[in-house]
């Protein structure tokens, strides 16, 4: 019998190709022995199967618990302005959301490389810290306490959970990555429907109060996070290289996509935050206004799933550009919605077109990585830079609201920023081999 070291394939009768799952298992030891430097062309992806879709479900549970909660801040913005923080200005209150979102994505600069090195096990301590942050927010009374607990601690722990979960999808999916990411991102939309509905009900229709409302929210996210800890895992061996990849910024496509995410984040989150208080100022009841965030995010479920599926067929950058263009148009139309019915219609339309931006922007960054073992770092450092937009946008709009006492300037501001994101997506497409009009 021939030993493995001396075995050669017959020249005229090659062995049949093995399934991707079997081949990838055999490659595992080769990759580890080579220090994780095996050429990317030798890597294979399941692109489906029970295990891969289970990881996608786990990522969806993570996004349900993190982005779903964060996307509900419009409820808290309106509630704080009328109750806990009524003596603070709107721009001061919006700093809580800005710090939370910026910390969440900025943490990706650390969470992405940590995932590349150590795998999905870094989610475990981060999940504990996240539950702790929610419980601590329930005890807050002063502005600085909200900023620390709901802003910094919640944002940092969210980022340490979210980025590894999204990066894990890149280990299991290639051709169907957009579909998997869209399905996972739908978890954030479902969470952003569930959380505002529950929070609004508990705050306005019960005697539980603010503290127990947050504690119940913490108990709700506990189950999905436990499921995610069990099922989300990395498939490829660790990447043994630098924590930061400065060479990535030599790619114009990558730089354009980071800029696109920056402008899109700055523009799209503003209506989501200020829509409830906008509704109240235009005659919508306080209870119905609190459900506007749920309506936006309910509509975004379809906006996050469909573009992911269509993006795999017609081009991921094409779908990101189309969604960004639609979001920009809706931002310009915002102030035309002045009746209760008009505001609800705006919420539905805005939710549908903007839903693809979060998932589409993240997917776009992953296609820049030639080595799938660097997806976490590419996504992490890209989102970290783009996250600075969330630190600037909402407080700037709060200051504009205090200065102009209206939403016309805010509507134009959001629309222009989003259209700038569209131009950056076009710039990224121009740097691809398919060109501006290609299916990419």
mmCIF file with all atom_site columns, N, CA and C in Angstrom, residues 308-331:
data_model
loop_
_atom_site.group_PDB
_atom_site.id
_atom_site.type_symbol
_atom_site.label_atom_id
_atom_site.label_alt_id
_atom_site.label_comp_id
_atom_site.label_asym_id
_atom_site.label_entity_id
_atom_site.label_seq_id
_atom_site.pdbx_PDB_ins_code
_atom_site.Cartn_x
_atom_site.Cartn_y
_atom_site.Cartn_z
_atom_site.occupancy
_atom_site.B_iso_or_equiv
_atom_site.pdbx_formal_charge
_atom_site.auth_seq_id
_atom_site.auth_comp_id
_atom_site.auth_asym_id
_atom_site.auth_atom_id
_atom_site.pdbx_PDB_model_num
ATOM 1  N N  . UNK A 1 308 ? -30.595 41.256 -0.277 1.00 0.00 ? 308 UNK A N  1
ATOM 2  C CA . UNK A 1 308 ? -29.532 40.277 -0.117 1.00 0.00 ? 308 UNK A CA 1
ATOM 3  C C  . UNK A 1 308 ? -29.653 39.160 -1.128 1.00 0.00 ? 308 UNK A C  1
ATOM 4  N N  . UNK A 1 309 ? -30.878 38.672 -1.313 1.00 0.00 ? 309 UNK A N  1
ATOM 5  C CA . UNK A 1 309 ? -31.110 37.596 -2.284 1.00 0.00 ? 309 UNK A CA 1
ATOM 6  C C  . UNK A 1 309 ? -30.893 38.096 -3.713 1.00 0.00 ? 309 UNK A C  1
ATOM 7  N N  . UNK A 1 310 ? -31.462 39.266 -4.024 1.00 0.00 ? 310 UNK A N  1
ATOM 8  C CA . UNK A 1 310 ? -31.314 39.819 -5.370 1.00 0.00 ? 310 UNK A CA 1
ATOM 9  C C  . UNK A 1 310 ? -29.876 40.246 -5.644 1.00 0.00 ? 310 UNK A C  1
ATOM 10 N N  . UNK A 1 311 ? -29.175 40.687 -4.581 1.00 0.00 ? 311 UNK A N  1
ATOM 11 C CA . UNK A 1 311 ? -27.794 41.124 -4.755 1.00 0.00 ? 311 UNK A CA 1
ATOM 12 C C  . UNK A 1 311 ? -26.880 40.012 -5.212 1.00 0.00 ? 311 UNK A C  1
ATOM 13 N N  . UNK A 1 312 ? -27.139 38.778 -4.760 1.00 0.00 ? 312 UNK A N  1
ATOM 14 C CA . UNK A 1 312 ? -26.336 37.642 -5.210 1.00 0.00 ? 312 UNK A CA 1
ATOM 15 C C  . UNK A 1 312 ? -26.492 37.400 -6.709 1.00 0.00 ? 312 UNK A C  1
ATOM 16 N N  . UNK A 1 313 ? -27.617 37.834 -7.260 1.00 0.00 ? 313 UNK A N  1
ATOM 17 C CA . UNK A 1 313 ? -27.892 37.598 -8.683 1.00 0.00 ? 313 UNK A CA 1
ATOM 18 C C  . UNK A 1 313 ? -27.562 38.809 -9.541 1.00 0.00 ? 313 UNK A C  1
ATOM 19 N N  . UNK A 1 314 ? -27.942 39.998 -9.070 1.00 0.00 ? 314 UNK A N  1
ATOM 20 C CA . UNK A 1 314 ? -27.812 41.194 -9.895 1.00 0.00 ? 314 UNK A CA 1
ATOM 21 C C  . UNK A 1 314 ? -26.666 42.114 -9.470 1.00 0.00 ? 314 UNK A C  1
ATOM 22 N N  . UNK A 1 315 ? -25.974 41.774 -8.410 1.00 0.00 ? 315 UNK A N  1
ATOM 23 C CA . UNK A 1 315 ? -24.851 42.599 -7.982 1.00 0.00 ? 315 UNK A CA 1
ATOM 24 C C  . UNK A 1 315 ? -25.112 43.260 -6.643 1.00 0.00 ? 315 UNK A C  1
ATOM 25 N N  . UNK A 1 316 ? -24.212 43.048 -5.684 1.00 0.00 ? 316 UNK A N  1
ATOM 26 C CA . UNK A 1 316 ? -24.417 43.573 -4.334 1.00 0.00 ? 316 UNK A CA 1
ATOM 27 C C  . UNK A 1 316 ? -24.248 45.086 -4.282 1.00 0.00 ? 316 UNK A C  1
ATOM 28 N N  . UNK A 1 317 ? -23.308 45.608 -5.052 1.00 0.00 ? 317 UNK A N  1
ATOM 29 C CA . UNK A 1 317 ? -23.143 47.062 -5.090 1.00 0.00 ? 317 UNK A CA 1
ATOM 30 C C  . UNK A 1 317 ? -24.298 47.724 -5.831 1.00 0.00 ? 317 UNK A C  1
ATOM 31 N N  . UNK A 1 318 ? -24.841 47.044 -6.829 1.00 0.00 ? 318 UNK A N  1
ATOM 32 C CA . UNK A 1 318 ? -26.007 47.583 -7.541 1.00 0.00 ? 318 UNK A CA 1
ATOM 33 C C  . UNK A 1 318 ? -27.184 47.763 -6.594 1.00 0.00 ? 318 UNK A C  1
ATOM 34 N N  . UNK A 1 319 ? -27.422 46.752 -5.764 1.00 0.00 ? 319 UNK A N  1
ATOM 35 C CA . UNK A 1 319 ? -28.549 46.830 -4.830 1.00 0.00 ? 319 UNK A CA 1
ATOM 36 C C  . UNK A 1 319 ? -28.298 47.866 -3.743 1.00 0.00 ? 319 UNK A C  1
ATOM 37 N N  . UNK A 1 320 ? -27.042 47.975 -3.273 1.00 0.00 ? 320 UNK A N  1
ATOM 38 C CA . UNK A 1 320 ? -26.720 48.993 -2.272 1.00 0.00 ? 320 UNK A CA 1
ATOM 39 C C  . UNK A 1 320 ? -26.939 50.385 -2.843 1.00 0.00 ? 320 UNK A C  1
ATOM 40 N N  . UNK A 1 321 ? -26.505 50.598 -4.083 1.00 0.00 ? 321 UNK A N  1
ATOM 41 C CA . UNK A 1 321 ? -26.704 51.894 -4.716 1.00 0.00 ? 321 UNK A CA 1
ATOM 42 C C  . UNK A 1 321 ? -28.175 52.227 -4.907 1.00 0.00 ? 321 UNK A C  1
ATOM 43 N N  . UNK A 1 322 ? -28.970 51.238 -5.326 1.00 0.00 ? 322 UNK A N  1
ATOM 44 C CA . UNK A 1 322 ? -30.403 51.465 -5.532 1.00 0.00 ? 322 UNK A CA 1
ATOM 45 C C  . UNK A 1 322 ? -31.103 51.779 -4.216 1.00 0.00 ? 322 UNK A C  1
ATOM 46 N N  . UNK A 1 323 ? -30.766 51.029 -3.159 1.00 0.00 ? 323 UNK A N  1
ATOM 47 C CA . UNK A 1 323 ? -31.376 51.274 -1.851 1.00 0.00 ? 323 UNK A CA 1
ATOM 48 C C  . UNK A 1 323 ? -30.985 52.644 -1.313 1.00 0.00 ? 323 UNK A C  1
ATOM 49 N N  . UNK A 1 324 ? -29.742 53.036 -1.535 1.00 0.00 ? 324 UNK A N  1
ATOM 50 C CA . UNK A 1 324 ? -29.278 54.347 -1.069 1.00 0.00 ? 324 UNK A CA 1
ATOM 51 C C  . UNK A 1 324 ? -29.983 55.473 -1.814 1.00 0.00 ? 324 UNK A C  1
ATOM 52 N N  . UNK A 1 325 ? -30.172 55.295 -3.110 1.00 0.00 ? 325 UNK A N  1
ATOM 53 C CA . UNK A 1 325 ? -30.882 56.299 -3.906 1.00 0.00 ? 325 UNK A CA 1
ATOM 54 C C  . UNK A 1 325 ? -32.320 56.440 -3.423 1.00 0.00 ? 325 UNK A C  1
ATOM 55 N N  . UNK A 1 326 ? -32.985 55.312 -3.188 1.00 0.00 ? 326 UNK A N  1
ATOM 56 C CA . UNK A 1 326 ? -34.356 55.359 -2.681 1.00 0.00 ? 326 UNK A CA 1
ATOM 57 C C  . UNK A 1 326 ? -34.445 56.010 -1.316 1.00 0.00 ? 326 UNK A C  1
ATOM 58 N N  . UNK A 1 327 ? -33.472 55.744 -0.452 1.00 0.00 ? 327 UNK A N  1
ATOM 59 C CA . UNK A 1 327 ? -33.467 56.348 0.881  1.00 0.00 ? 327 UNK A CA 1
ATOM 60 C C  . UNK A 1 327 ? -33.271 57.854 0.791  1.00 0.00 ? 327 UNK A C  1
ATOM 61 N N  . UNK A 1 328 ? -32.381 58.290 -0.103 1.00 0.00 ? 328 UNK A N  1
ATOM 62 C CA . UNK A 1 328 ? -32.171 59.726 -0.278 1.00 0.00 ? 328 UNK A CA 1
ATOM 63 C C  . UNK A 1 328 ? -33.431 60.436 -0.747 1.00 0.00 ? 328 UNK A C  1
ATOM 64 N N  . UNK A 1 329 ? -34.136 59.830 -1.689 1.00 0.00 ? 329 UNK A N  1
ATOM 65 C CA . UNK A 1 329 ? -35.394 60.414 -2.173 1.00 0.00 ? 329 UNK A CA 1
ATOM 66 C C  . UNK A 1 329 ? -36.410 60.512 -1.042 1.00 0.00 ? 329 UNK A C  1
ATOM 67 N N  . UNK A 1 330 ? -36.500 59.463 -0.223 1.00 0.00 ? 330 UNK A N  1
ATOM 68 C CA . UNK A 1 330 ? -37.441 59.482 0.894  1.00 0.00 ? 330 UNK A CA 1
ATOM 69 C C  . UNK A 1 330 ? -37.067 60.552 1.920  1.00 0.00 ? 330 UNK A C  1
ATOM 70 N N  . UNK A 1 331 ? -35.783 60.783 2.126  1.00 0.00 ? 331 UNK A N  1
ATOM 71 C CA . UNK A 1 331 ? -35.364 61.835 3.057  1.00 0.00 ? 331 UNK A CA 1
ATOM 72 C C  . UNK A 1 331 ? -35.830 63.205 2.570  1.00 0.00 ? 331 UNK A C  1
#
